[in-house]
XYZ file of C-alpha atoms in Angstrom:
688
model
C -0.449 0.109 0.301
C 1.798 3.374 -0.783
C 1.868 6.315 1.659
C 2.570 9.517 2.007
C 5.942 11.470 2.756
C 6.315 14.474 5.158
C 9.649 16.762 4.740
C 9.647 19.460 6.951
C 12.611 22.502 7.776
C 12.037 24.130 9.830
C 13.997 26.884 10.824
C 14.779 30.522 11.451
C 12.772 33.003 9.964
C 14.164 33.338 6.247
C 14.434 36.482 4.076
C 11.157 36.778 2.522
C 12.626 37.353 -1.383
C 14.022 33.780 -1.220
C 11.682 31.534 0.171
C 9.622 30.874 -2.672
C 12.599 30.159 -4.909
C 13.828 27.971 -1.997
C 10.798 26.411 -1.885
C 11.105 25.452 -5.182
C 13.923 23.927 -5.531
C 13.562 21.578 -2.788
C 10.707 19.989 -4.677
C 12.795 19.870 -7.669
C 15.606 18.068 -5.729
C 12.612 15.758 -4.655
C 11.126 14.765 -7.807
C 14.722 13.946 -9.635
C 15.419 11.613 -6.210
C 11.822 9.807 -6.747
C 12.836 9.878 -10.842
C 16.501 8.317 -10.451
C 15.374 5.733 -7.162
C 12.612 4.993 -9.513
C 10.049 5.447 -6.882
C 6.195 5.877 -7.960
C 4.738 9.509 -6.581
C 1.775 10.485 -8.385
C 2.684 14.512 -6.717
C 4.717 16.600 -4.988
C 2.890 19.702 -3.081
C 5.140 22.269 -1.509
C 4.152 24.253 1.867
C 6.271 27.333 2.742
C 6.556 30.118 4.852
C 9.115 32.457 6.762
C 10.255 29.841 9.309
C 9.982 26.252 6.778
C 10.058 24.883 3.489
C 8.277 21.262 3.524
C 6.869 19.019 0.442
C 5.063 16.952 1.230
C 4.461 13.632 -1.707
C 1.633 11.431 -2.177
C 0.908 8.088 -2.930
C 5.184 6.448 -3.220
C 5.297 3.559 -3.485
C 6.341 0.942 -0.564
C 9.554 -0.032 -2.459
C 11.574 0.571 -5.632
C 10.205 -0.724 -8.962
C 12.426 -4.199 -10.363
C 14.500 -3.808 -12.729
C 15.852 -5.964 -15.129
C 19.567 -5.585 -15.523
C 22.039 -6.427 -18.349
C 25.420 -6.591 -19.153
C 27.840 -7.973 -21.366
C 31.228 -9.528 -20.445
C 33.704 -10.969 -22.183
C 34.521 -12.435 -25.638
C 33.703 -16.108 -25.801
C 36.935 -16.995 -26.826
C 38.453 -16.257 -23.755
C 35.432 -17.417 -21.443
C 37.338 -20.651 -21.026
C 40.530 -22.307 -20.416
C 42.304 -25.317 -22.015
C 40.748 -27.632 -20.159
C 36.831 -26.437 -21.344
C 36.267 -24.907 -17.547
C 35.274 -21.205 -16.854
C 38.144 -19.021 -17.103
C 39.425 -16.395 -14.581
C 38.208 -13.227 -17.008
C 34.647 -15.720 -16.702
C 34.459 -16.315 -13.103
C 34.941 -12.237 -12.554
C 32.663 -11.935 -14.634
C 30.270 -13.335 -13.055
C 31.099 -12.092 -9.506
C 30.998 -8.358 -9.831
C 26.746 -9.303 -11.611
C 26.498 -11.477 -8.760
C 26.268 -14.246 -9.705
C 27.342 -18.009 -9.994
C 29.144 -18.788 -13.591
C 26.848 -21.348 -14.623
C 24.001 -18.527 -15.047
C 26.567 -16.467 -17.329
C 25.081 -17.125 -21.108
C 25.627 -15.732 -24.334
C 24.802 -13.125 -27.063
C 26.595 -12.729 -30.422
C 26.959 -8.974 -31.093
C 28.345 -8.102 -34.694
C 29.455 -11.418 -35.651
C 31.000 -11.580 -32.354
C 29.742 -14.192 -29.157
C 30.200 -13.050 -25.541
C 29.186 -13.322 -22.084
C 26.115 -11.891 -21.155
C 24.087 -11.944 -18.255
C 20.394 -10.592 -17.414
C 18.995 -10.544 -14.270
C 15.739 -9.058 -11.964
C 17.541 -6.393 -9.417
C 15.075 -6.479 -6.614
C 14.113 -3.014 -5.689
C 14.416 -1.555 -2.127
C 12.291 -0.665 0.377
C 11.891 3.456 0.457
C 11.588 3.252 3.677
C 15.815 2.617 3.754
C 16.291 4.391 0.662
C 14.451 7.456 2.547
C 17.412 8.661 5.173
C 19.282 9.456 1.405
C 17.048 13.035 1.905
C 19.261 14.529 3.768
C 22.139 14.369 1.106
C 18.742 16.899 -0.531
C 18.569 18.966 2.531
C 22.718 19.585 2.554
C 22.711 20.020 -1.011
C 19.992 22.943 -1.001
C 22.239 25.987 -2.759
C 20.719 30.047 -1.436
C 21.902 33.251 -3.014
C 23.018 33.998 0.595
C 23.994 31.188 3.691
C 25.270 31.759 7.404
C 26.829 29.453 9.839
C 25.765 28.633 13.167
C 27.049 27.631 16.374
C 30.001 25.119 16.127
C 27.993 23.425 13.194
C 29.750 23.530 9.561
C 27.044 23.309 7.282
C 26.236 27.022 5.641
C 22.205 27.178 5.154
C 20.084 29.938 4.352
C 19.122 30.887 8.108
C 20.104 27.824 11.116
C 17.919 25.171 10.823
C 15.376 24.065 13.787
C 13.742 21.741 13.523
C 12.547 18.507 11.136
C 10.051 16.369 10.177
C 10.808 13.118 7.859
C 7.442 11.227 8.079
C 6.653 8.073 5.879
C 3.140 7.395 6.566
C 2.745 7.146 9.901
C 6.880 6.597 9.884
C 9.872 8.287 11.218
C 12.419 8.118 8.701
C 15.550 8.702 10.928
C 18.247 10.990 9.882
C 20.494 13.911 11.056
C 20.866 17.671 10.019
C 23.623 19.594 11.961
C 22.621 18.200 15.181
C 19.104 18.238 14.768
C 17.329 14.789 14.434
C 14.060 14.156 12.335
C 11.118 13.785 13.468
C 6.968 14.070 13.769
C 6.737 17.188 16.138
C 6.070 20.926 14.231
C 6.370 23.958 15.398
C 3.142 26.569 15.742
C 3.119 30.740 14.958
C 5.965 31.901 16.974
C 3.608 34.240 19.544
C 0.300 32.235 18.733
C 0.937 28.486 18.367
C 2.614 25.616 19.446
C 4.740 22.571 19.576
C 2.313 20.024 17.636
C 2.827 16.479 16.863
C 1.880 15.040 13.407
C 0.930 11.600 12.738
C 0.216 11.980 9.223
C 1.646 13.550 6.562
C -1.991 14.656 5.375
C -2.785 15.987 8.224
C -0.010 18.875 7.785
C -2.562 21.198 6.907
C -5.321 21.052 9.458
C -2.572 20.652 12.239
C -0.753 23.921 11.057
C -3.635 26.021 10.730
C -4.847 24.897 14.980
C -2.088 25.897 15.761
C -2.320 29.582 13.563
C 0.031 28.488 10.720
C -1.641 28.865 7.082
C 1.453 26.621 5.266
C 0.028 26.811 1.863
C 1.663 29.906 0.349
C -0.974 29.994 -2.347
C -3.826 29.802 0.137
C -2.137 32.448 2.261
C -1.732 34.932 -1.063
C -5.299 34.549 -1.432
C -6.727 35.210 2.045
C -4.492 38.247 1.960
C -6.026 39.513 -1.775
C -8.681 38.930 -0.607
C -8.590 40.691 2.887
C -7.256 43.516 1.483
C -10.171 43.459 -1.267
C -12.776 43.629 1.447
C -10.855 46.501 3.203
C -11.422 48.083 -0.395
C -14.641 47.829 -0.638
C -15.820 48.946 2.855
C -13.566 52.014 2.800
C -14.243 52.448 -0.997
C -10.933 53.151 -1.966
C -8.584 52.516 -5.087
C -6.200 49.553 -3.639
C -3.857 48.573 -6.854
C -2.753 44.845 -8.008
C 1.117 44.920 -6.558
C 2.552 40.780 -7.470
C 6.003 41.966 -5.702
C 5.014 43.721 -2.728
C 2.097 40.610 -2.274
C 4.261 37.633 -3.379
C 6.768 39.655 -0.552
C 4.295 40.441 2.625
C 2.919 36.237 1.963
C 6.743 35.664 2.487
C 6.840 37.232 6.053
C 4.010 36.203 7.489
C 2.348 32.688 8.633
C -1.368 33.688 9.702
C -2.420 36.850 7.692
C -4.561 39.886 8.904
C -4.914 42.342 7.040
C -5.423 46.158 8.437
C -5.977 49.728 7.461
C -3.622 52.901 8.920
C -4.039 56.744 8.577
C -0.608 59.244 7.983
C -1.618 63.249 8.347
C -2.784 64.668 5.225
C 0.610 66.921 4.643
C 2.631 64.705 4.598
C 1.058 64.862 0.886
C 2.514 67.435 -0.118
C 5.874 65.013 -0.604
C 6.394 63.811 -4.233
C 3.977 60.597 -4.557
C 7.409 58.698 -5.536
C 8.266 59.256 -2.140
C 5.537 58.552 -0.357
C 4.434 55.509 -2.230
C 8.342 54.029 -1.611
C 8.554 55.016 1.821
C 5.967 52.941 2.385
C 6.563 49.797 0.378
C 10.024 49.708 0.656
C 10.844 49.895 4.003
C 7.025 49.411 5.941
C 6.214 46.388 3.023
C 2.813 48.890 3.313
C 0.124 48.934 -0.040
C -0.603 52.911 -0.768
C -3.995 53.215 -1.116
C -5.352 55.586 -3.962
C -9.428 57.266 -5.116
C -11.117 56.486 -7.009
C -9.494 59.298 -9.541
C -6.194 57.386 -9.476
C -5.024 60.544 -6.305
C -2.878 60.009 -3.112
C -4.901 59.504 -0.312
C -3.365 59.937 3.668
C -3.874 55.918 4.389
C -2.007 52.409 4.149
C -2.990 49.183 4.281
C -0.073 46.476 6.328
C -0.768 42.452 6.944
C 0.654 41.859 10.420
C 1.365 38.106 11.492
C -1.121 37.269 13.671
C -4.866 37.306 14.774
C -7.823 39.689 15.044
C -6.342 40.467 18.485
C -5.663 43.821 19.502
C -5.906 45.425 15.512
C -6.189 49.043 17.381
C -2.128 49.049 18.822
C -1.283 47.371 15.900
C -2.407 49.922 14.246
C -1.583 52.889 16.116
C 2.374 51.456 16.272
C 2.373 50.611 12.619
C 0.937 54.896 12.179
C 3.859 55.699 14.485
C 6.236 54.014 13.021
C 5.504 55.387 8.760
C 5.033 59.184 10.586
C 8.560 58.745 11.459
C 9.711 57.624 7.636
C 7.897 60.259 6.517
C 9.429 63.040 8.877
C 12.658 61.196 7.518
C 11.807 61.633 4.085
C 10.128 65.250 4.560
C 13.105 67.130 5.938
C 15.581 65.071 3.412
C 13.239 66.406 1.079
C 13.432 70.682 1.987
C 16.975 70.209 2.325
C 17.155 68.837 -1.409
C 15.181 71.953 -2.216
C 17.898 73.834 -0.923
C 20.362 73.221 -2.937
C 21.361 73.823 -7.222
C 21.779 71.607 -9.670
C 25.218 72.829 -10.344
C 26.030 72.618 -6.074
C 24.465 69.221 -6.576
C 26.960 68.685 -9.950
C 30.017 70.326 -8.109
C 29.570 67.480 -5.235
C 30.174 64.197 -8.078
C 33.455 65.052 -8.296
C 34.668 63.647 -4.841
C 32.339 60.363 -5.459
C 34.405 58.227 -7.697
C 32.550 55.502 -10.191
C 34.998 53.372 -10.295
C 38.916 53.158 -8.426
C 40.384 52.929 -12.693
C 37.751 55.014 -14.537
C 37.732 58.093 -11.925
C 34.804 60.454 -11.071
C 31.257 60.459 -12.175
C 31.893 64.022 -13.620
C 34.974 62.113 -15.552
C 31.854 59.800 -16.382
C 29.347 61.998 -17.234
C 31.899 63.953 -19.893
C 32.657 61.073 -21.599
C 29.660 59.857 -22.540
C 28.678 63.564 -23.535
C 31.189 62.903 -25.300
C 29.598 59.063 -26.492
C 26.661 61.006 -27.077
C 27.904 63.384 -29.118
C 28.980 60.756 -31.598
C 25.667 58.559 -31.716
C 24.449 62.447 -33.132
C 26.125 62.791 -35.448
C 25.550 59.126 -37.155
C 21.612 60.193 -36.599
C 22.370 63.144 -38.220
C 20.435 65.482 -35.064
C 20.607 69.143 -35.588
C 22.475 71.660 -33.793
C 19.292 72.164 -31.462
C 19.156 68.670 -30.012
C 22.538 68.572 -29.581
C 22.171 71.787 -26.960
C 19.891 69.771 -25.257
C 22.702 66.684 -25.312
C 25.673 68.581 -23.296
C 23.488 69.817 -21.154
C 22.168 66.986 -19.826
C 24.987 64.957 -19.700
C 27.068 68.418 -17.759
C 24.172 67.292 -14.979
C 22.671 63.990 -15.641
C 23.800 62.542 -12.628
C 23.029 65.015 -10.009
C 20.326 63.738 -8.152
C 22.744 60.857 -6.398
C 23.913 63.713 -3.625
C 20.891 64.173 -3.021
C 19.569 63.395 0.517
C 16.688 61.383 -0.812
C 18.306 59.089 -3.291
C 20.684 58.771 -0.767
C 17.670 57.433 2.044
C 16.407 55.089 -1.464
C 18.484 54.783 -3.951
C 15.794 53.602 -6.334
C 14.584 57.292 -6.528
C 17.792 57.755 -8.263
C 16.730 59.609 -11.479
C 12.851 59.711 -10.715
C 14.256 62.654 -8.445
C 16.265 64.583 -10.589
C 13.994 64.480 -13.360
C 11.583 66.019 -10.298
C 14.039 68.658 -9.585
C 15.291 69.730 -12.539
C 11.474 70.155 -13.597
C 11.626 72.133 -10.528
C 14.837 74.470 -11.063
C 13.041 75.090 -14.718
C 14.972 72.439 -16.851
C 13.098 71.937 -19.717
C 10.566 69.048 -20.904
C 13.486 67.146 -22.573
C 16.206 67.261 -20.278
C 14.495 66.615 -17.487
C 12.660 63.408 -18.660
C 16.141 62.260 -20.024
C 17.481 62.711 -16.855
C 14.877 60.013 -15.255
C 15.097 57.854 -18.502
C 18.668 57.512 -18.622
C 18.418 54.612 -16.346
C 15.850 52.280 -18.259
C 15.642 49.463 -18.525
C 16.615 48.386 -15.237
C 15.596 44.790 -15.936
C 16.056 42.440 -18.510
C 12.261 43.177 -19.688
C 11.955 46.845 -18.405
C 10.310 49.590 -19.423
C 12.523 51.111 -21.951
C 13.174 55.274 -22.574
C 10.063 56.782 -24.299
C 12.157 60.192 -25.809
C 14.711 60.517 -28.309
C 17.033 61.619 -25.999
C 16.282 59.786 -22.518
C 17.086 56.455 -25.295
C 20.184 58.246 -27.007
C 21.545 59.188 -23.189
C 20.229 55.712 -22.274
C 22.287 53.750 -24.737
C 24.983 56.593 -24.714
C 25.803 55.904 -20.543
C 25.383 52.126 -20.767
C 27.776 51.765 -23.925
C 30.668 53.870 -22.568
C 30.685 51.668 -18.904
C 30.700 49.359 -21.137
C 33.793 50.049 -23.340
C 35.442 51.468 -20.329
C 35.091 48.184 -18.236
C 36.437 46.318 -21.080
C 39.607 48.644 -20.804
C 40.307 47.917 -17.807
C 39.701 44.404 -18.500
C 37.063 44.019 -15.980
C 34.735 42.151 -18.666
C 31.402 39.694 -17.339
C 33.400 35.434 -17.251
C 30.558 32.433 -16.219
C 27.773 34.107 -14.235
C 30.006 36.764 -12.549
C 28.717 40.221 -13.563
C 28.901 42.575 -10.820
C 28.680 45.541 -12.910
C 25.801 44.006 -14.460
C 26.940 44.541 -18.237
C 24.988 41.816 -19.485
C 21.772 43.783 -18.690
C 23.537 47.397 -20.448
C 24.185 45.785 -23.487
C 20.638 44.014 -23.145
C 19.374 47.606 -22.211
C 21.278 49.208 -25.631
C 19.846 46.276 -27.580
C 16.738 46.710 -27.314
C 15.996 49.874 -27.030
C 18.477 50.153 -30.519
C 15.426 47.937 -31.900
C 12.389 49.747 -29.795
C 13.585 52.758 -31.917
C 14.540 51.170 -35.092
C 18.018 53.591 -35.367
C 20.056 52.196 -37.704
C 22.971 52.495 -36.106
C 26.324 50.819 -36.994
C 27.051 49.450 -34.421
C 30.859 48.098 -35.388
C 31.870 51.211 -35.963
C 29.877 53.378 -33.183
C 32.015 50.622 -30.665
C 35.010 50.826 -32.470
C 34.730 55.305 -31.924
C 34.066 54.757 -28.437
C 37.192 52.933 -28.266
C 39.370 55.109 -29.068
C 37.532 58.083 -26.888
C 38.365 55.324 -23.928
C 41.617 55.207 -24.776
C 42.285 58.676 -25.256
C 41.609 58.851 -21.390
C 44.018 56.457 -20.804
C 42.456 53.435 -20.807
C 44.766 51.124 -21.998
C 44.840 47.861 -19.746
C 44.027 45.927 -23.032
C 45.118 46.347 -26.266
C 41.990 48.403 -28.887
C 41.868 45.299 -31.234
C 40.948 42.754 -28.004
C 38.798 45.497 -26.432
C 36.620 45.830 -29.836
C 36.424 42.334 -30.302
C 35.552 41.845 -26.178
C 32.600 44.334 -27.481
C 30.927 42.810 -31.103
C 31.425 39.236 -28.985
C 29.804 40.889 -26.052
C 26.893 42.706 -28.188
C 27.313 39.358 -30.308
C 25.779 37.526 -27.415
C 23.036 39.455 -26.396
C 21.752 39.458 -29.660
C 21.369 35.875 -29.484
C 19.322 36.540 -27.032
C 17.098 38.385 -28.639
C 16.971 36.442 -31.539
C 16.320 33.334 -29.438
C 13.785 35.230 -27.347
C 11.760 35.904 -31.184
C 11.685 31.976 -31.859
C 14.385 32.118 -34.810
C 15.551 29.013 -35.569
C 20.087 28.913 -34.081
C 21.715 28.540 -37.852
C 19.817 31.740 -39.159
C 21.073 33.644 -35.345
C 24.082 32.434 -37.041
C 24.059 33.222 -39.826
C 22.510 37.315 -39.474
C 24.793 37.428 -35.989
C 27.610 35.988 -38.076
C 29.575 39.201 -39.418
C 29.978 43.065 -37.423
C 26.571 42.682 -35.738
C 25.942 46.387 -37.557
C 22.724 47.920 -37.843
C 20.739 45.775 -34.988
C 16.810 46.674 -36.339
C 17.977 45.489 -39.925
C 19.576 42.015 -38.266
C 16.350 41.472 -35.948
C 14.195 42.092 -39.614
C 16.097 40.247 -41.548
C 16.786 37.106 -38.778
C 12.478 36.433 -38.709
C 12.377 37.134 -42.306
C 14.345 34.354 -43.196
C 12.866 32.350 -40.230
C 9.767 33.326 -41.393
C 10.451 31.453 -44.905
C 11.589 28.413 -44.279
C 9.270 25.916 -45.570
C 8.281 28.059 -48.460
C 9.368 26.404 -51.814
C 12.202 29.141 -53.114
C 13.560 28.641 -49.579
C 16.005 26.198 -50.195
C 17.233 26.820 -53.587
C 17.703 30.409 -53.584
C 19.578 30.065 -49.929
C 21.703 27.831 -52.171
C 22.574 29.264 -55.034
C 23.233 32.595 -52.930
C 25.859 30.627 -50.953
C 26.947 29.480 -54.018
C 28.222 33.071 -54.734
C 29.295 33.887 -51.909
C 31.700 31.349 -51.610
C 32.784 31.250 -54.976
C 33.464 35.632 -54.638
C 35.593 34.627 -51.215
C 37.971 33.279 -53.284
C 38.352 36.800 -54.895
C 39.961 39.662 -52.708
C 40.513 42.092 -55.651
C 37.912 44.641 -56.386
C 37.809 46.216 -59.559
C 34.451 47.162 -61.599
C 32.443 44.864 -64.033
C 33.232 45.412 -67.713
C 30.090 44.581 -70.000
C 31.889 44.216 -72.418
C 33.795 41.120 -71.931
C 30.713 39.568 -71.488
C 30.789 36.416 -74.057
C 26.408 35.392 -73.163
C 23.437 36.976 -72.636
C 23.720 34.922 -68.598
C 26.247 36.824 -68.163
C 24.517 40.181 -68.896
C 21.361 39.566 -67.308
C 22.784 38.103 -64.135
C 24.632 41.779 -64.388
C 21.808 43.574 -64.928
C 19.974 42.110 -62.319
C 22.703 43.000 -60.196
C 22.297 46.566 -61.308
C 18.813 46.166 -60.728
C 19.581 45.099 -56.813
C 22.290 48.515 -56.471
C 19.612 50.915 -57.350
C 16.643 49.874 -55.575
C 18.005 47.842 -52.341
C 19.005 51.032 -49.726
C 14.402 51.754 -50.254
C 13.902 48.203 -49.967
C 12.011 46.150 -46.817
C 13.440 43.831 -45.272
C 11.634 41.546 -46.928
C 11.531 43.130 -49.988
C 15.326 42.503 -50.412
C 14.808 38.387 -49.417
C 11.887 38.405 -52.251
C 14.520 40.012 -54.769
C 16.811 37.727 -53.856
C 14.193 34.859 -54.832
C 13.899 36.584 -57.761
C 16.943 36.954 -59.114
C 17.774 33.003 -57.597
C 17.115 31.060 -60.976
C 18.783 34.215 -62.866
C 21.792 32.868 -60.962
C 21.521 29.338 -62.007
C 21.399 30.139 -65.330
C 24.584 31.945 -64.594
C 26.490 29.005 -63.388
C 24.702 26.653 -65.591
C 26.210 28.212 -68.896
C 29.470 29.621 -68.094
C 32.231 28.903 -66.376
C 33.639 31.492 -63.880
C 37.324 30.458 -63.507
C 38.084 30.925 -67.225
C 41.184 30.087 -68.348
C 41.514 33.498 -69.805
C 42.506 35.529 -66.746
C 40.737 38.734 -67.598
C 37.119 37.171 -67.993
C 37.968 34.815 -64.779
C 39.117 38.124 -63.267
C 35.602 39.569 -64.783
C 32.883 36.798 -64.106
C 34.430 36.826 -60.318
C 34.143 40.948 -59.870
C 30.078 40.283 -60.999
C 30.073 37.892 -58.358
C 31.553 39.662 -55.444
C 29.327 42.910 -56.289
C 26.471 40.545 -55.846
C 27.707 38.909 -52.507
C 28.075 42.324 -51.574
C 24.430 42.597 -50.662
C 24.583 38.465 -49.848
C 26.058 39.089 -47.284
C 25.277 42.071 -45.781
C 21.638 40.700 -45.516
C 23.468 37.309 -43.414
C 26.040 34.655 -43.693
C 23.871 32.217 -46.083
C 26.625 29.443 -46.106
C 25.388 29.656 -42.254
C 21.994 28.221 -42.290
C 20.936 24.507 -43.088
C 18.861 23.516 -46.208
C 19.981 19.861 -46.841
């Protein structure tokens, strides 16, 4: 008869942001263990709270599945000695398999007979194997971990109790001096120790001790309680999945309540109020039907409904102190001019090898002006570039940003507006940090987009110049995120920047500043490869085939929107009838053109047949129309020219013994290959 298996790791309070991932990891490790051990299990449920990580494996088989094992031994010709008895080799093989020589048989494999054994291996009792869960527990990894007492184990928090229960049987093992049992602990203040007699009783027993063990059920309870307050008070409390997740992992028995703060604090910028409530106190801000912030908040208590008035007053007192500090910082910031703040940036080191923030901003200004020239920006736009790159980091020395680093850029925009900076400059100060995550919001303004990619590219190249390059998972300066952000912004704005040239020029800017731990060419190659890898990630997110990704990224990734559109167009055409013969024809052209290094003009007077002239005319037409074609039109033009290419090769000997004819024919193919290779490295595409 199958049984349930319960494993609970009882801990001191864990950091809320790591609990969900840790519970998921425990389930994955347990699932893999049951699979590896060939022990049938119908389902594995997870439970978690600030003080516990738990799995409940249901309908676990009481023993492993029986297995049929097969093994091949020595060849038959050495299985017997001269007397016809089993040889030492055969006897050794039998011993290694735990059978008598008489149990051995023979099987022919590729015309040779070998000693062969096929045996049934009985599965072990599950209860004998379950102590191996000790290793599952100790092998878990966490973003943060600690030692405690004289224990050698590093863990997310000290282990206080363990339950390992198979049916009603305690599975004995010990971790960090803690032995397994069947006793759990309830809510730290409202509950007590309690015995779990059967895994199926787990949730019920804990609920009696004021612990909602199911994280999803706990979250739903919080959501429902907030919705009830929202309805009664006629408030609007926007859904905030991240805050709800964190709050859910801070409590075991949730009770939502609301509190108030003085209306005078509404004079503070809304972002300051919301950040104070959410980031410092884990409160949900409250709005009216017009989405205006109200002087109220929602908090979730880790406990029941008793003495809620005292809890409310305590939370209000704490928030009042926080808001008082924020108001003081804000009023002090208003006394400082932007120029005074910028002057202080000279004393803030960006990196010990890369100078101060002031020096970084000057380098970013050069990069921004460089990119602006490629984008053909006018003098009025460049005037905004000069201004914004002179000041855009100024808010880093303000009191509010010192207290709330997550408001960098946001407060810069607000202070810039208050001090009379124009709309474009103020907006760019906020937007230059975007995107702040892989899929985060992108800048919406042109100046903000330009400043964002200039700042990120300058950061990338300057770090590469001093030989700080991400390796493996290590990326302390988030350079991968910066490169990914650059790609996304360029793509979103459809800026056909010649990125290869831009990177090379930025390397030159950084070298002139004296950052020269690596040669310029090596820095450029590192930067190119780094950007290529980010581009590959973007293309994979569009479900582009890997060979097509390599085809479009194979050269120097240059005009990003064109590359992405080319990849999509190729990927969407792979099943079309014309695709394979077209790719084959284009690949033939580029492969032959590679052999010709000279770039002479084609002389039509040397043509010997109409097929040469037809291909020449098609190439001239392509040259004329190509710049104004869309990506799809370019691909269709290649499909259109394909039969002309086939006819050319069928009727023309490119590698003629006449050197003049050969050079002229190669020159024509080189001219055509220029357009093909700009579109993609066609020889990378698999069409066989």
